[in-house]
XYZ file of C-alpha atoms in Angstrom:
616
model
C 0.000 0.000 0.000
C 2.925 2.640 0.889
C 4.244 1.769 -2.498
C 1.279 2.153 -4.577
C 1.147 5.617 -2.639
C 4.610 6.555 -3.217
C 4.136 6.227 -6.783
C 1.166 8.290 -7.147
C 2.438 10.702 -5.087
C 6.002 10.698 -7.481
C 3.786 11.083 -10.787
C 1.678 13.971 -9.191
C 4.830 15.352 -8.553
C 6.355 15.117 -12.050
C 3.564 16.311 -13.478
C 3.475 19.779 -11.602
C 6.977 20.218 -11.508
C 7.218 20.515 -15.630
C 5.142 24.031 -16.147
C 6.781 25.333 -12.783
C 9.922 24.730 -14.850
C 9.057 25.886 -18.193
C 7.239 28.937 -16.643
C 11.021 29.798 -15.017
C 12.806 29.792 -18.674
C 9.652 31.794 -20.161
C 10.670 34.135 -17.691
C 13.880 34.072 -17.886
C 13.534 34.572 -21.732
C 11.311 37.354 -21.431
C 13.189 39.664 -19.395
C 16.262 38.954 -21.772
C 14.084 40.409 -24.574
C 12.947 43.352 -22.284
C 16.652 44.422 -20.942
C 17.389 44.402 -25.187
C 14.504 46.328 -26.174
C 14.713 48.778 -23.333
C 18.598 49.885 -24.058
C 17.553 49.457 -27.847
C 20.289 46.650 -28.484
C 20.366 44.175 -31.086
C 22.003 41.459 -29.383
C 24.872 42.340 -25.850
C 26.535 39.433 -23.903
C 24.607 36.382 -23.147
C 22.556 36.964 -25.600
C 23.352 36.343 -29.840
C 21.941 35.900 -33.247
C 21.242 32.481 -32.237
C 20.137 32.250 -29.115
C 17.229 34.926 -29.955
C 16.428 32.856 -32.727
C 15.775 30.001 -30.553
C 14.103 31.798 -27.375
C 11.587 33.406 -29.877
C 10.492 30.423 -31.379
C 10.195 28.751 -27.860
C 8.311 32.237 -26.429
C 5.942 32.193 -29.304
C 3.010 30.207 -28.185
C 3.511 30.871 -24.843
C 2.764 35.107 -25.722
C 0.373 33.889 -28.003
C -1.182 32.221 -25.197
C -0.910 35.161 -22.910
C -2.336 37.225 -25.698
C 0.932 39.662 -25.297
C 1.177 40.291 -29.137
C 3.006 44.005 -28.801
C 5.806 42.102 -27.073
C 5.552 38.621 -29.778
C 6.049 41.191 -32.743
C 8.902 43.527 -31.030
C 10.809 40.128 -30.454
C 10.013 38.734 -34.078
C 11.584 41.807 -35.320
C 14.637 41.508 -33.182
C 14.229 37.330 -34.431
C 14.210 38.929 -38.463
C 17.749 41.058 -37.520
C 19.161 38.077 -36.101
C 18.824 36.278 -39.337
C 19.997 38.984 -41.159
C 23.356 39.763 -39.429
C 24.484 36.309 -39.105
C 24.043 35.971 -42.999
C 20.367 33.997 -43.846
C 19.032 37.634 -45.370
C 16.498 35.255 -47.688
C 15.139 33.967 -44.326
C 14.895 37.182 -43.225
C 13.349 38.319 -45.600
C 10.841 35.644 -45.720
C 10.507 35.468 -42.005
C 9.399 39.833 -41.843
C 7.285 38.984 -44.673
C 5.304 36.067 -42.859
C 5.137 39.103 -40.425
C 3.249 40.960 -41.858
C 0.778 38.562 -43.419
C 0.245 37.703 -39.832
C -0.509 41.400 -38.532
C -2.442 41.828 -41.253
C -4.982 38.923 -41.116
C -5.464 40.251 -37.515
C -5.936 43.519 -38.081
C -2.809 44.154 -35.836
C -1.694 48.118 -36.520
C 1.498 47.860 -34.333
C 2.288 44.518 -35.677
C 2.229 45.522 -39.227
C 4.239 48.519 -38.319
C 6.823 46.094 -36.927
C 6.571 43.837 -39.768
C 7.416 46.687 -41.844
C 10.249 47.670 -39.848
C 11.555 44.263 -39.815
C 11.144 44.045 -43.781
C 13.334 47.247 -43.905
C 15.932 45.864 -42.035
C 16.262 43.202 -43.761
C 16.266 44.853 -46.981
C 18.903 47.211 -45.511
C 21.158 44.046 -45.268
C 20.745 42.804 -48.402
C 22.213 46.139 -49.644
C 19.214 47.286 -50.890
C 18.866 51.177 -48.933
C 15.850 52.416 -51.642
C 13.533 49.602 -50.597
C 14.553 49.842 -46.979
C 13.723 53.186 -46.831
C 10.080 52.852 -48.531
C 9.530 50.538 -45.728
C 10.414 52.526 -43.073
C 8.638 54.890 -44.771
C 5.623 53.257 -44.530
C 6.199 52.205 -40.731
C 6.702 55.908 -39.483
C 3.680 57.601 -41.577
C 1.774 54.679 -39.937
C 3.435 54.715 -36.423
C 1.834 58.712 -36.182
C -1.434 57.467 -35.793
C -0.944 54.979 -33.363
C -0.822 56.378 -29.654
C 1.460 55.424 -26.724
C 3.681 53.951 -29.162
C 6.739 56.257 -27.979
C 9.320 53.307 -27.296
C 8.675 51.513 -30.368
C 9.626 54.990 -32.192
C 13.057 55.187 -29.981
C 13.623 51.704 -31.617
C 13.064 52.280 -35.137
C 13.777 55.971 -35.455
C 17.635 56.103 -35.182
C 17.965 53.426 -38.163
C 15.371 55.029 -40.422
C 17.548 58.202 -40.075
C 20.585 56.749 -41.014
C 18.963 55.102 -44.048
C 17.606 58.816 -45.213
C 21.082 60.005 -44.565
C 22.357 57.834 -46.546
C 20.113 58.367 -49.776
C 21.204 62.233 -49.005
C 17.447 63.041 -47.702
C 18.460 65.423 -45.087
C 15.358 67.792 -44.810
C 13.333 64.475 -43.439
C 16.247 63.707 -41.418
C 16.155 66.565 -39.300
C 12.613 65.867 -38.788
C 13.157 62.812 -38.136
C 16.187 63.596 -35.724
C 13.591 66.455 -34.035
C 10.971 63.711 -33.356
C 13.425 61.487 -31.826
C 15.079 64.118 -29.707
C 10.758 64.925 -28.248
C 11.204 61.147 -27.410
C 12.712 62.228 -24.418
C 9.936 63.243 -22.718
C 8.026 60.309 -23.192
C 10.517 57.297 -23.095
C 12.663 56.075 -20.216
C 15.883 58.129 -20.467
C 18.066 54.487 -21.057
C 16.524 54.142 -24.288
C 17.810 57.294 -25.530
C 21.103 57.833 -23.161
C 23.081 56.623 -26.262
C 21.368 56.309 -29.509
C 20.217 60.007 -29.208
C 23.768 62.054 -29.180
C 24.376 59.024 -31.646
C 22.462 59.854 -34.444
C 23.073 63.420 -34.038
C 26.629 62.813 -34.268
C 26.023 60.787 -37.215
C 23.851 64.006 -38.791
C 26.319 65.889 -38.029
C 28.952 64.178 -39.903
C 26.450 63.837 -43.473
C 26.125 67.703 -43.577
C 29.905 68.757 -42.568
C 29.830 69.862 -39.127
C 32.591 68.084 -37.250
C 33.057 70.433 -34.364
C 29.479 69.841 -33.557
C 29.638 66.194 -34.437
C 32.850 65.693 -32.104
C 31.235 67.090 -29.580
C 28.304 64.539 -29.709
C 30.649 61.584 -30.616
C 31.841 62.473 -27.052
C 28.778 62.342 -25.405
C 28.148 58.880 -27.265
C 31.862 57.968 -25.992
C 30.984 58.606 -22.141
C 27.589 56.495 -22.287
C 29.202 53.291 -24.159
C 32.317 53.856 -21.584
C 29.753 53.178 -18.636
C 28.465 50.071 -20.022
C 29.645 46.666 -21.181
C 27.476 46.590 -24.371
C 29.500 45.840 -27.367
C 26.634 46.839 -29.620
C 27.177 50.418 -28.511
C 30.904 50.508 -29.119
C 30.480 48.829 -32.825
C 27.948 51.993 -33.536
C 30.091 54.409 -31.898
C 33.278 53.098 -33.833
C 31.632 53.341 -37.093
C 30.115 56.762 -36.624
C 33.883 57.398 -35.807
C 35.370 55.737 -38.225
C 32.688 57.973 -41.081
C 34.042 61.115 -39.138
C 37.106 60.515 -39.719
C 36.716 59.926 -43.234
C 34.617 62.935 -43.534
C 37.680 64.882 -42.130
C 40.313 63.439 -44.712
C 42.274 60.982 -42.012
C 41.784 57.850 -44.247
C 44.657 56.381 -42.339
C 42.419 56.764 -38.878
C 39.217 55.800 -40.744
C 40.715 52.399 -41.982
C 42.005 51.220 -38.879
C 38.496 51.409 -37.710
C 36.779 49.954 -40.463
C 39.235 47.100 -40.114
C 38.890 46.498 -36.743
C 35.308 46.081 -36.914
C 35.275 44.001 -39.850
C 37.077 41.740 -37.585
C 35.077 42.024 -34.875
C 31.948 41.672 -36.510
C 32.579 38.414 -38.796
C 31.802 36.903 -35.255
C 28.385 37.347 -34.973
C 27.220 39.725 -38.033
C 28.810 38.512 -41.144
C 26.674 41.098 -43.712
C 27.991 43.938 -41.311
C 31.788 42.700 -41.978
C 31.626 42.639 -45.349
C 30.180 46.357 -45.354
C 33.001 47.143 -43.424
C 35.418 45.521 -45.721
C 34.083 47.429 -49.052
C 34.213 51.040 -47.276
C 38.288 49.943 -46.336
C 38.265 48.987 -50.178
C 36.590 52.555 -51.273
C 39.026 54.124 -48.631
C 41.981 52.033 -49.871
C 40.824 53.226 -53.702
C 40.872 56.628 -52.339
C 44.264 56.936 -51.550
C 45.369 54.967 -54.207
C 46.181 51.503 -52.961
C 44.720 49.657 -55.621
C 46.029 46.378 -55.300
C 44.680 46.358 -51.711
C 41.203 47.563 -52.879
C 41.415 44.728 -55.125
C 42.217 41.639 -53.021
C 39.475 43.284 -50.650
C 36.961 42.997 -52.676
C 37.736 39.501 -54.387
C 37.709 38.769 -50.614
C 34.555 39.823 -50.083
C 33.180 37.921 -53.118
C 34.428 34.918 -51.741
C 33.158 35.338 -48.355
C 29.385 36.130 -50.315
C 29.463 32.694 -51.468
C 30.487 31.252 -48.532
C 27.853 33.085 -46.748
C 25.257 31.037 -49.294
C 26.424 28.198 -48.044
C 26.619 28.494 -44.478
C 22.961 29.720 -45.114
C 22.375 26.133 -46.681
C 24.107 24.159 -44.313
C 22.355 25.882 -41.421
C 19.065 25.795 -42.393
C 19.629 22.020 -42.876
C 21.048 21.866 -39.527
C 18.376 23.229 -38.246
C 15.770 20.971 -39.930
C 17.816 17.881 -38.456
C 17.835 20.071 -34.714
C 14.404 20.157 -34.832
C 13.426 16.617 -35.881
C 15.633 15.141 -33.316
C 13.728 17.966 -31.017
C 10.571 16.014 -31.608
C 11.616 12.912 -31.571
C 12.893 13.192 -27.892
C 9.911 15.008 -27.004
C 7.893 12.287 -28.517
C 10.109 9.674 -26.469
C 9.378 11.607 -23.379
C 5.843 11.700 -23.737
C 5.617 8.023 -24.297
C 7.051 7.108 -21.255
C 5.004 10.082 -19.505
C 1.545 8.170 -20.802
C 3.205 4.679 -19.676
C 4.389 5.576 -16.159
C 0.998 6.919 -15.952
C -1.264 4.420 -17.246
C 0.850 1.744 -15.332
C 0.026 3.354 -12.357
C -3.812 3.980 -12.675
C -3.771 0.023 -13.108
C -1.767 -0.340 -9.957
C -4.571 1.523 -8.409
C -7.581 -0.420 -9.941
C -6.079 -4.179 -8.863
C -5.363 -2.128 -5.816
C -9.009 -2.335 -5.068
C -9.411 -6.010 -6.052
C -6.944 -7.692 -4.595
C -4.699 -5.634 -2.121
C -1.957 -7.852 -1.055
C -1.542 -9.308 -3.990
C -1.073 -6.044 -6.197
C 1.530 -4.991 -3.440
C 3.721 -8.350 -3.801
C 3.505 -7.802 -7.372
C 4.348 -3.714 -7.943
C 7.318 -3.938 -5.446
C 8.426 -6.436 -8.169
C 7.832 -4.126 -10.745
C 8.724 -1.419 -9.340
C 12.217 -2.840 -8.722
C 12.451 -3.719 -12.174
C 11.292 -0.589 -13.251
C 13.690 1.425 -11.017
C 16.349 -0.281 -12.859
C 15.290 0.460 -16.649
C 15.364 3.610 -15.676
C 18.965 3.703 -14.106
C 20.293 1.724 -17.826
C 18.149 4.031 -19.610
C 19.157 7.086 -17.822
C 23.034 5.844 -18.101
C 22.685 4.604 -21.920
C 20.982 8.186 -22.668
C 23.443 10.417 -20.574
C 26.128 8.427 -22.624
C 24.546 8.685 -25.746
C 23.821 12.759 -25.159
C 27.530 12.976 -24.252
C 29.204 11.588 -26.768
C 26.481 13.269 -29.336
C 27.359 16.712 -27.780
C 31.254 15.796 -27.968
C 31.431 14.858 -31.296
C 29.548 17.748 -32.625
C 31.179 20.144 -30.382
C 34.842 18.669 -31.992
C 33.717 18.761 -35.613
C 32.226 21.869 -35.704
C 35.384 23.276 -34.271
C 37.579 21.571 -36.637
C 35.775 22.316 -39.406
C 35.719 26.282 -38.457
C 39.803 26.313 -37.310
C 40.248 24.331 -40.827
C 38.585 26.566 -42.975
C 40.663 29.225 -42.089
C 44.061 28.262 -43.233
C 42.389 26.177 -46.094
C 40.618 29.040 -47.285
C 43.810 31.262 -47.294
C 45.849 28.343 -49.102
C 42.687 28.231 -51.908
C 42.503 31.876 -52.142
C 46.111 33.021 -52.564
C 47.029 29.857 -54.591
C 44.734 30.894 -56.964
C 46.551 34.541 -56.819
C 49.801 33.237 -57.639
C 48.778 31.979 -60.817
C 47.511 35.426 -62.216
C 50.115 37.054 -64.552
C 49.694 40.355 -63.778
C 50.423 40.419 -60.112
C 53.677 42.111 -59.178
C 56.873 40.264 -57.396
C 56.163 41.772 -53.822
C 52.657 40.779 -54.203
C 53.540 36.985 -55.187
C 56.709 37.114 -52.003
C 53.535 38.115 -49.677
C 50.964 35.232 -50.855
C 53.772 32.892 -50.246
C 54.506 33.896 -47.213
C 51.107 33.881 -46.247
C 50.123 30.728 -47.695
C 53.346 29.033 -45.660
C 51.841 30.708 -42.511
C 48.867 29.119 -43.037
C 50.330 25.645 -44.180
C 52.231 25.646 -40.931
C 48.811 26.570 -38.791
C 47.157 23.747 -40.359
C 49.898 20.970 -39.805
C 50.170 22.771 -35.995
C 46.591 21.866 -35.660
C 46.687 18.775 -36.847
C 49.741 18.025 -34.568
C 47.734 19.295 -31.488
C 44.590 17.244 -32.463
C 47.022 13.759 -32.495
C 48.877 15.504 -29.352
C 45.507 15.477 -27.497
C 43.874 12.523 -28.888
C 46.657 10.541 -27.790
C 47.035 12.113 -24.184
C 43.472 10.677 -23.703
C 43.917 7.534 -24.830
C 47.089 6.844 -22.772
C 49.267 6.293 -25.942
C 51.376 9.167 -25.673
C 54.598 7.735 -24.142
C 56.393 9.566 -21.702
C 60.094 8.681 -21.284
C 60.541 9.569 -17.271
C 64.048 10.446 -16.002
C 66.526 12.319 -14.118
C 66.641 15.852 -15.747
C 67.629 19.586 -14.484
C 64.483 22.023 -14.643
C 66.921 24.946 -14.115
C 68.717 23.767 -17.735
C 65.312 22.625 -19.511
C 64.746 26.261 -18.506
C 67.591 27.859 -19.934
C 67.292 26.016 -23.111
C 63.851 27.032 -23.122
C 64.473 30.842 -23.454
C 67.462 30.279 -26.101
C 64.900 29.008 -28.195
C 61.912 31.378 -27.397
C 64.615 34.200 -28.402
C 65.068 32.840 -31.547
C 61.567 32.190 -32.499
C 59.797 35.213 -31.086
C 57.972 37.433 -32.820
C 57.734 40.554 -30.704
C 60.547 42.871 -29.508
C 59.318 41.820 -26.086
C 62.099 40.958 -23.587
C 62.088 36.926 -22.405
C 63.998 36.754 -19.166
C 64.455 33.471 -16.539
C 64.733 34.095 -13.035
C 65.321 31.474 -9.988
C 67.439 31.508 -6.892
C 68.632 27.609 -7.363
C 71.492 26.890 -9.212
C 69.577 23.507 -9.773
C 66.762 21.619 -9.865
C 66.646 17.458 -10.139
C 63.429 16.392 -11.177
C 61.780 13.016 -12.243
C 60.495 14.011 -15.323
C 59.845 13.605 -19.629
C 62.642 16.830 -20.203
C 61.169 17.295 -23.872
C 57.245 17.084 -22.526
C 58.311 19.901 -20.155
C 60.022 21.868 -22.338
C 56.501 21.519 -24.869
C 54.739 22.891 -21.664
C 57.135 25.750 -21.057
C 57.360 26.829 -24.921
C 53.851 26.855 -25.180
C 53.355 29.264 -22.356
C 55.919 31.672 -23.384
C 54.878 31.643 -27.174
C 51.194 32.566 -25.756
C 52.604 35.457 -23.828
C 54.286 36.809 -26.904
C 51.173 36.873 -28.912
C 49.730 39.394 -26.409
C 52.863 41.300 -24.678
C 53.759 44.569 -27.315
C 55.820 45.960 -24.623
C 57.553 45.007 -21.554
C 58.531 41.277 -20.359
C 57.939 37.933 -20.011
C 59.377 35.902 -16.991
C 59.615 32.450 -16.331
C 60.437 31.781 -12.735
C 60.757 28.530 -10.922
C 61.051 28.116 -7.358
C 60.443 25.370 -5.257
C 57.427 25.427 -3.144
C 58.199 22.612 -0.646
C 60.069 19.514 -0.681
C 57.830 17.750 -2.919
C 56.625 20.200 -4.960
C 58.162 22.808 -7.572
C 56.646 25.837 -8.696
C 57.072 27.154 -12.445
C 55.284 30.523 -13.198
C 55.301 32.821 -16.444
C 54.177 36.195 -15.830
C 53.902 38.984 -18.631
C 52.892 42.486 -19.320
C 50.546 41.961 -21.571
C 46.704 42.245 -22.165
C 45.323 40.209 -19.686
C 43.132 37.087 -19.913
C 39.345 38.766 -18.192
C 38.134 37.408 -15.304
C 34.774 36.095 -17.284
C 36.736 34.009 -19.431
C 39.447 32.666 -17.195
C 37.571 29.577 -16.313
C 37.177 28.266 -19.456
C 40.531 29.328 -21.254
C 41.856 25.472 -20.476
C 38.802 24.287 -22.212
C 39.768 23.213 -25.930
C 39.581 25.495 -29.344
C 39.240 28.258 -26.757
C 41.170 31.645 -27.885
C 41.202 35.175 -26.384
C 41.079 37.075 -29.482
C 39.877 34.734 -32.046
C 41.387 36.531 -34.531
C 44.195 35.760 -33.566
C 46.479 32.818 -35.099
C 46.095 29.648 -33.644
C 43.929 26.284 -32.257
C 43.392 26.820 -29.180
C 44.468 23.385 -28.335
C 47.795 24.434 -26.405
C 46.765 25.085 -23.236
C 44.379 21.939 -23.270
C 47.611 19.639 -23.987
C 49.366 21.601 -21.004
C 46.938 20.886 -18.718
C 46.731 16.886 -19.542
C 50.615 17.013 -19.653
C 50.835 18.161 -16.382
C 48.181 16.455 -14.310
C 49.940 13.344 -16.187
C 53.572 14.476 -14.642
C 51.621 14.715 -11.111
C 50.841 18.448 -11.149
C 48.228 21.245 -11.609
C 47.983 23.976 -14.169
C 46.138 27.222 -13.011
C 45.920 31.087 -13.943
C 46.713 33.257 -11.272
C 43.485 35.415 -10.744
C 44.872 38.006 -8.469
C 47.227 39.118 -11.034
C 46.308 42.480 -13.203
C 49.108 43.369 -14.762
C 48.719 40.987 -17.747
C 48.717 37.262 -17.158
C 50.549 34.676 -14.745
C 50.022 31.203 -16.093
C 51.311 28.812 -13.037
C 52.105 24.442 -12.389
C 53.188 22.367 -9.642
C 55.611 19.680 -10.418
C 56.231 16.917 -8.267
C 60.512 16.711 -6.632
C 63.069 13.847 -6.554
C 61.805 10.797 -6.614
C 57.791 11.528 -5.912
C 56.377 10.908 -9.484
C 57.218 7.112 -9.991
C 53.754 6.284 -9.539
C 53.106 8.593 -12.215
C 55.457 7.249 -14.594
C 53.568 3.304 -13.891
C 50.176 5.506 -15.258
C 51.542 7.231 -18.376
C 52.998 3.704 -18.884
């Protein structure tokens, strides 16, 4: 009888518990969308392309539900921009469209204004500013009729105005620019704080006035300093980057336009190729054709690559989202057995009362223990899913890099017309990227085998104060940074039990990483010993730093600082398995600010033997 009870009680329980916990991620979703809307961002940390993708097709039928169809539109919109910027502008497209059809059928003024809005954004990055603008056109003569509508305005307003801007409209600008600045009164002031002095600045800039424009640009400057939203310092770069232009400093204006190319090819891949073709114009300018040139067969290339991440994604997604299902369908099987099994448990319950208790402690035994293999089989089946895709879809992106370079300046070389410097600079960039790719490939086999237990380790007697030495002779030599490499330690030795050339991979790695980010100052490498079992190695530099946000996973593999930066980010993975196979412990020193201390333990004298038996 307790058990029948017990098992009545657990299916009650199950059953409540799932809307408690899908009414938490509603809400959690919810407020993501609010905190964007209400500081008029497109996307800020935590939250991407993708991810608003997904949470607006999960918080569809909930709002629908709710009836909350103001709220369902604004985050559809945001849903259509997401598309755009990572590259799917026919989605887009298709997606503001489907909109509007929507809005329509229901009568639904705001919604069609957002539909409109959305269509003009994603017209705006496919390139095409004359239909953009009609449709923002139509959204703001339509928006005027519709009251309490003030926020919605502080959303749209500042892009509509840079569209007229661009097609040289300025007279609707202005009012445009006057109706946003009467905003003010009407909208919380963080909606405006930035995007106001903003689009003044950018104003300013269209119709020559630079002193007045500078002095809004530093308003702008002072709001995106207070805040961590890289979505305000992209906007406030490129309104930059267009003054300086404007003022003749082409120089200025393409490091700008540069850097955000690079930044954006993250997360808004239309966006980085607009910033490549105004470095192209600028390079055309000033009369660096060749540059323009290779900037814009570039960009070409990346076009069609865009179609077929596009592809490839949308497939993706279709696969996502059957397997989505099919899980779901899984689940609610079992829900509807567990259930049914126990409202027969209940009715023999009535019949024959001893017997039905002798029999579901039986099965409930036998059931407790399906669901422990099934649990197990599906936790390992979900893991090694999640791994696998995880390692091909970061193979296949740190691949494509170097591969793509190799394709792309190969085919350069064979042109007849291209100059001797030119050709020396595609081969030196096409052995750069040979070398990356046979790197990576090394690391991959490096780490594969570290798992496995079939790297061999050859433990012996060595010096760490010599492995040290030789360690900086060779970082010298293969630098690439004026950066001074320096070795301090009070011991004139130090005996170890140790693989000497697994060490030294541990210590070159480190010191190679702090050369990629130290311009100026040193980079030590200190040892000391910590006890009488333990040694201490450290390497400390002046460089940029590693933030405190990302220090916990920067042992975690393909993981890179700057990811345009060179590199698999695979080394400091292989570190950490070398080590903890040696007997010691990898770790970045939190407390340090003045650029990064990487630091490892490494057992003394005689203490790793055991060690050596495991790597055996």
């Amino acid at each position: 009888m307790k058990t029948c009870i017990s098992i009545i009680i657990t299916v009650i329980g199950i059953l409540i518990s799932l809307p408690v916990h899908s009414e938490d991620r509603t809400s959690h979703y919810v407020s993501k969308f609010e905190f964007l809307l209400n500081h008029n961002l497109l996307f800020c940390d935590g939250v991407d392309n993708d991810s608003i993708i997904l949470w607006e097709e999960t918080l569809e039928p909930v709002l629908k539900e709710r009836k909350d169809y103001v709220l369902l539109f604004r985050i559809r919109q945001l849903a259509s921009y997401a598309y755009a910027m990572r590259g799917d502008v026919n989605t887009a497209v298709d997606y503001s469209s489907q909109m509007y059809e929507e809005a329509k059928a229901m009568n639904f003024e705001i919604g069609i204004v957002l539909a409109y809005g959305a269509i003009a954004d994603a017209y705006l990055n496919s390139n095409l500013p004359q239909e953009a603008m009609e449709s923002y056109e139509q959204a703001y003569h339509l928006i005027q009729r519709i009251p309490n509508t003030g926020d919605i305005q502080a959303n749209m307003l500042p892009r509509y105005i840079s569209t007229l801007l661009q097609a040289d409209r300025i007279d609707e600008a202005i009012v445009c620019l006057q109706q946003l600045d009467n905003l003010k009164e009407v909208v919380s002031p963080q909606l405006l704080a930035f995007t106001l002095p903003l689009a003044y600045a950018n104003f300013e800039i269209k119709t020559n006035q630079l002193e007045q424009a500078d002095i809004h640009l530093k308003e702008a400057r002072d709001i995106a300093s207070g805040t961590h939203f890289d979505y305000y310092h992209d906007l406030l770069q490129q309104a930059q980057a267009a003054y300086y232009e404007k003022k003749g400093e082409y120089r200025k204006a393409l490091t700008l336009y540069e850097d955000l190319e690079q930044k954006t090819q993250k997360y808004a891949a239309v966006q980085s190729i607009q910033y490549a073709l105004a470095r192209a114009r600028l390079l055309d300018l000033t009369g660096n054709i060749n540059e323009a040139c290779l900037i814009y067969q570039q960009v070409y290339a990346l076009q069609d690559s865009l179609c077929a991440k596009s592809y490839a994604r949308q497939i993706n997604e279709m696969r996502v989202q059957y397997d989505a299902d099919q899980i779901e369908i899984d689940n609610q099987t079992e829900r509807n057995r567990l259930l049914l099994g126990s409202i027969i448990g209940i009715l023999c319950l009535l019949g024959l009362v001893v017997f039905v208790a002798l029999r579901i402690r039986k099965q409930n035994k036998e059931l407790l223990d399906s669901q422990k293999r099934l649990e197990v089989a599906k936790t390992n089946a979900e893991n090694a899913i999640r791994t696998k895709s995880m390692f091909l879809s970061n193979m296949s992106h740190e691949i494509r890099t170097p591969l793509n370079a190799l394709s792309g300046f190969s085919s350069i070389l064979t042109e007849e017309h291209i100059d001797n410097e030119t050709r020396r600079q595609c081969n030196d960039i096409i052995q750069q990227n040979s070398e990356l790719l046979l790197k990576l490939i090394n690391d991959v086999i490096d780490l594969s085998n570290l798992e496995l237990g079939k790297l061999e380790f050859t433990i012996e007697k060595c010096d760490a104060i010599s492995i040290c030495r030789n360690v900086i002779d060779t970082v010298e030599r293969v630098k690439q940074t004026s950066t001074a490499v320096i070795f301090k330690t009070e011991l004139s030795s130090l005996e170890l039990q140790s693989d000497s050339s697994r060490l030294q991979q541990v210590l070159i790695n480190l010191l190679i990483n702090a050369t990629k980010f130290t311009q100026q100052g040193t980079i030590t490498l200190e040892v000391t010993q910590e006890s009488d079992q333990m040694a201490l190695f450290s390497v400390t530099d002046t460089g940029f730093g590693i933030p405190i946000e990302k220090q916990g996973a920067i042992f975690n593999r393909f993981e890179k600082l700057n990811e345009g930066a060179q590199g698999t980010g695979l080394g400091l993975s292989i570190c950490q398995l070398i080590i903890e196979r040696l007997g010691g412990k990898i770790w970045i020193d939190p407390s340090y600010t003045g650029g990064a201390r990487f630091l490892f333990t490494h057992p003394v004298g005689n203490k790793p033997e055991a060690t050596k038996e495991d790597l055996a």
